[in-house]
Amino acid sequence: MNTPAHLILGLAVFSRKDTPRVTGASAVGALLPDLSLYVMAGASLFILQVPPDVVFGQLYFSQSWQTVFAIDNSFLLWGLVLSFALWFKARAGAAFAGAGLLHLAMDFPLHHDDGRPHFWPASDWIFKSPVSYWDSLHHANWVAPLEGLMVLICAGVLFRRFQRWPMRLLALALLGMEFMVIRSWLLFF
């Protein structure tokens, strides 16, 4: 799934009205599995001036990048964080880990040839799904509208839950970013 979709879904499922720590933790947990990609790709593209085809055709699949992705996309590590949060009755920690696990659960079936080793450190195996969220050669033309509908519903949930405009504006911004990304994927891929 696209990162804005992960954020809005994580917030819809794990945020709580009048509990900013839990809401913030759910946003961070939803973002964290993708953050390394943004940092590494952003530094490579904009600071090091590496061409995009090298970043996404070579570096993305390199052992060093895949090791980072294995760590921040591991069901086992996120499950450990959730276990500790539940053990210590840390609501914000549980929201953080829950949103991270939800992110992974939504990504797992939607990556055809660009998946992550979700069971690291126990295994380096990568599931090669027949379905992709971005590649129309692997049914993205079906997945993207469903993802858009889910995000629209989640935005509605956030609008009902949060009566103040800062959170509503965040939901609208994420919704707008999601639809721009979906449009781009479908136009170019």
Short mmCIF file of C-alpha atoms in Angstrom, two decimals:
data_model
loop_
_atom_site.label_atom_id
_atom_site.label_comp_id
_atom_site.label_asym_id
_atom_site.label_seq_id
_atom_site.Cartn_x
_atom_site.Cartn_y
_atom_site.Cartn_z
CA MET A 1 0.00 0.00 0.00
CA ASN A 2 0.97 3.61 -0.38
CA THR A 3 2.37 5.33 2.71
CA PRO A 4 -0.51 7.84 3.03
CA ALA A 5 -2.91 4.87 3.05
CA HIS A 6 -0.91 3.22 5.82
CA LEU A 7 -1.03 6.42 7.86
CA ILE A 8 -4.74 7.03 7.48
CA LEU A 9 -5.56 3.34 8.14
CA GLY A 10 -3.31 3.22 11.20
CA LEU A 11 -4.91 6.39 12.56
CA ALA A 12 -8.43 5.13 11.86
CA VAL A 13 -7.81 1.85 13.66
CA PHE A 14 -5.56 2.90 16.56
CA SER A 15 -6.02 6.63 17.27
CA ARG A 16 -8.16 7.70 20.21
CA LYS A 17 -10.08 10.90 20.72
CA ASP A 18 -8.59 13.06 23.47
CA THR A 19 -5.53 10.81 23.75
CA PRO A 20 -2.80 12.56 21.75
CA ARG A 21 -0.02 10.17 22.83
CA VAL A 22 -1.92 7.16 21.52
CA THR A 23 -2.88 9.00 18.33
CA GLY A 24 0.69 10.18 17.74
CA ALA A 25 2.07 6.70 18.44
CA SER A 26 -0.35 5.16 15.94
CA ALA A 27 0.81 7.62 13.25
CA VAL A 28 4.49 6.92 13.94
CA GLY A 29 3.92 3.15 13.96
CA ALA A 30 2.06 3.34 10.65
CA LEU A 31 4.89 5.36 9.07
CA LEU A 32 7.97 3.64 10.48
CA PRO A 33 8.10 0.57 8.17
CA ASP A 34 8.37 2.92 5.14
CA LEU A 35 10.56 5.60 6.70
CA SER A 36 13.89 3.95 5.89
CA LEU A 37 12.96 3.81 2.21
CA TYR A 38 12.19 7.54 2.19
CA VAL A 39 15.42 8.39 3.99
CA MET A 40 17.67 6.15 1.87
CA ALA A 41 15.99 6.92 -1.46
CA GLY A 42 15.75 10.63 -0.66
CA ALA A 43 19.42 10.87 0.29
CA SER A 44 20.43 8.89 -2.78
CA LEU A 45 18.27 10.88 -5.20
CA PHE A 46 18.58 14.41 -3.86
CA ILE A 47 21.87 14.55 -1.98
CA LEU A 48 24.03 11.99 -3.78
CA GLN A 49 22.33 12.64 -7.17
CA VAL A 50 22.02 8.92 -7.95
CA PRO A 51 19.72 8.36 -10.97
CA PRO A 52 16.24 7.01 -10.11
CA ASP A 53 16.72 3.84 -12.17
CA VAL A 54 19.80 3.00 -10.09
CA VAL A 55 18.04 3.79 -6.80
CA PHE A 56 14.95 1.71 -7.53
CA GLY A 57 16.49 -0.85 -9.87
CA GLN A 58 19.72 -1.62 -8.01
CA LEU A 59 20.06 -0.01 -4.58
CA TYR A 60 16.54 -0.99 -3.53
CA PHE A 61 17.41 -4.65 -4.11
CA SER A 62 20.95 -4.45 -2.69
CA GLN A 63 21.86 -6.52 0.36
CA SER A 64 22.43 -3.42 2.52
CA TRP A 65 19.05 -1.87 1.74
CA GLN A 66 17.25 -5.20 2.06
CA THR A 67 18.85 -5.68 5.50
CA VAL A 68 17.39 -2.36 6.66
CA PHE A 69 14.00 -3.30 5.20
CA ALA A 70 14.18 -6.69 6.93
CA ILE A 71 14.57 -5.01 10.30
CA ASP A 72 11.85 -2.39 9.98
CA ASN A 73 9.40 -4.75 8.24
CA SER A 74 9.77 -7.80 10.48
CA PHE A 75 6.54 -9.26 11.84
CA LEU A 76 8.67 -10.89 14.54
CA LEU A 77 10.28 -7.65 15.75
CA TRP A 78 7.03 -5.68 15.63
CA GLY A 79 5.29 -8.55 17.42
CA LEU A 80 7.95 -8.40 20.14
CA VAL A 81 7.33 -4.66 20.56
CA LEU A 82 3.58 -5.32 20.82
CA SER A 83 4.19 -8.06 23.39
CA PHE A 84 6.23 -5.71 25.57
CA ALA A 85 3.65 -2.94 25.21
CA LEU A 86 0.85 -5.27 26.27
CA TRP A 87 2.92 -6.73 29.11
CA PHE A 88 3.60 -3.25 30.50
CA LYS A 89 0.06 -2.03 29.69
CA ALA A 90 1.45 0.80 27.58
CA ARG A 91 -1.48 2.00 25.47
CA ALA A 92 0.65 4.26 23.28
CA GLY A 93 3.17 1.45 22.76
CA ALA A 94 0.38 -0.94 21.80
CA ALA A 95 -1.02 1.60 19.32
CA PHE A 96 2.48 2.13 17.89
CA ALA A 97 3.15 -1.60 17.46
CA GLY A 98 -0.40 -2.33 16.32
CA ALA A 99 -0.17 0.28 13.58
CA GLY A 100 3.23 -1.08 12.52
CA LEU A 101 1.88 -4.63 12.37
CA LEU A 102 -1.18 -3.46 10.44
CA HIS A 103 1.16 -1.77 7.97
CA LEU A 104 3.05 -5.03 7.46
CA ALA A 105 -0.15 -7.08 7.20
CA MET A 106 -1.42 -4.80 4.44
CA ASP A 107 1.92 -4.77 2.59
CA PHE A 108 2.55 -8.51 2.73
CA PRO A 109 -0.04 -9.53 0.10
CA LEU A 110 0.50 -6.49 -2.16
CA HIS A 111 4.13 -6.72 -3.31
CA HIS A 112 4.85 -8.79 -6.41
CA ASP A 113 8.59 -8.46 -6.98
CA ASP A 114 9.51 -5.79 -4.45
CA GLY A 115 8.49 -7.41 -1.18
CA ARG A 116 10.37 -7.43 2.09
CA PRO A 117 11.70 -10.30 4.26
CA HIS A 118 8.83 -10.03 6.75
CA PHE A 119 9.98 -12.93 8.93
CA TRP A 120 13.51 -11.73 9.63
CA PRO A 121 15.59 -12.77 11.63
CA ALA A 122 14.07 -16.26 11.45
CA SER A 123 14.03 -16.24 7.65
CA ASP A 124 15.12 -14.15 4.66
CA TRP A 125 12.20 -15.51 2.60
CA ILE A 126 10.24 -12.90 0.64
CA PHE A 127 6.66 -13.60 -0.43
CA LYS A 128 6.19 -12.91 -4.14
CA SER A 129 2.52 -12.02 -4.33
CA PRO A 130 0.58 -12.37 -7.57
CA VAL A 131 -0.90 -8.96 -6.71
CA SER A 132 0.75 -5.54 -6.56
CA TYR A 133 -0.60 -2.27 -5.19
CA TRP A 134 1.30 -0.22 -7.80
CA ASP A 135 2.08 -2.43 -10.82
CA SER A 136 -0.81 -2.72 -13.26
CA LEU A 137 0.81 -5.83 -14.76
CA HIS A 138 -0.08 -7.45 -11.43
CA HIS A 139 -3.62 -6.17 -10.91
CA ALA A 140 -2.97 -2.70 -9.47
CA ASN A 141 -5.85 -1.47 -11.61
CA TRP A 142 -8.08 -3.51 -9.27
CA VAL A 143 -6.17 -2.97 -6.04
CA ALA A 144 -5.77 0.83 -6.30
CA PRO A 145 -9.50 1.64 -6.40
CA LEU A 146 -10.12 -0.69 -3.44
CA GLU A 147 -7.29 0.98 -1.55
CA GLY A 148 -8.77 4.39 -2.42
CA LEU A 149 -12.20 3.32 -1.15
CA MET A 150 -10.69 2.01 2.09
CA VAL A 151 -8.83 5.29 2.62
CA LEU A 152 -12.00 7.28 1.94
CA ILE A 153 -13.87 5.24 4.57
CA CYS A 154 -10.99 5.68 7.04
CA ALA A 155 -11.05 9.45 6.45
CA GLY A 156 -14.75 9.38 7.30
CA VAL A 157 -13.97 7.50 10.52
CA LEU A 158 -11.40 10.14 11.46
CA PHE A 159 -13.83 12.97 10.67
CA ARG A 160 -16.41 11.43 13.01
CA ARG A 161 -13.87 10.70 15.74
CA PHE A 162 -12.11 14.08 15.73
CA GLN A 163 -14.23 17.21 15.85
CA ARG A 164 -11.30 19.65 15.75
CA TRP A 165 -9.88 20.86 12.48
CA PRO A 166 -6.17 20.00 12.88
CA MET A 167 -6.89 16.27 12.75
CA ARG A 168 -9.52 16.72 10.06
CA LEU A 169 -7.04 18.69 7.96
CA LEU A 170 -4.48 15.93 8.44
CA ALA A 171 -7.05 13.37 7.26
CA LEU A 172 -7.85 15.51 4.21
CA ALA A 173 -4.14 16.01 3.44
CA LEU A 174 -3.47 12.26 3.66
CA LEU A 175 -6.53 11.56 1.53
CA GLY A 176 -5.32 14.04 -1.10
CA MET A 177 -1.80 12.57 -1.09
CA GLU A 178 -3.20 9.05 -1.41
CA PHE A 179 -5.29 9.93 -4.46
CA MET A 180 -2.35 11.73 -6.09
CA VAL A 181 -0.14 8.68 -5.55
CA ILE A 182 -2.79 6.25 -6.84
CA ARG A 183 -3.25 8.42 -9.93
CA SER A 184 0.51 8.49 -10.53
CA TRP A 185 0.94 4.73 -10.15
CA LEU A 186 -1.92 4.00 -12.54
CA LEU A 187 -0.76 6.56 -15.13
CA PHE A 188 2.90 5.58 -15.16
CA PHE A 189 2.87 1.88 -14.27
#
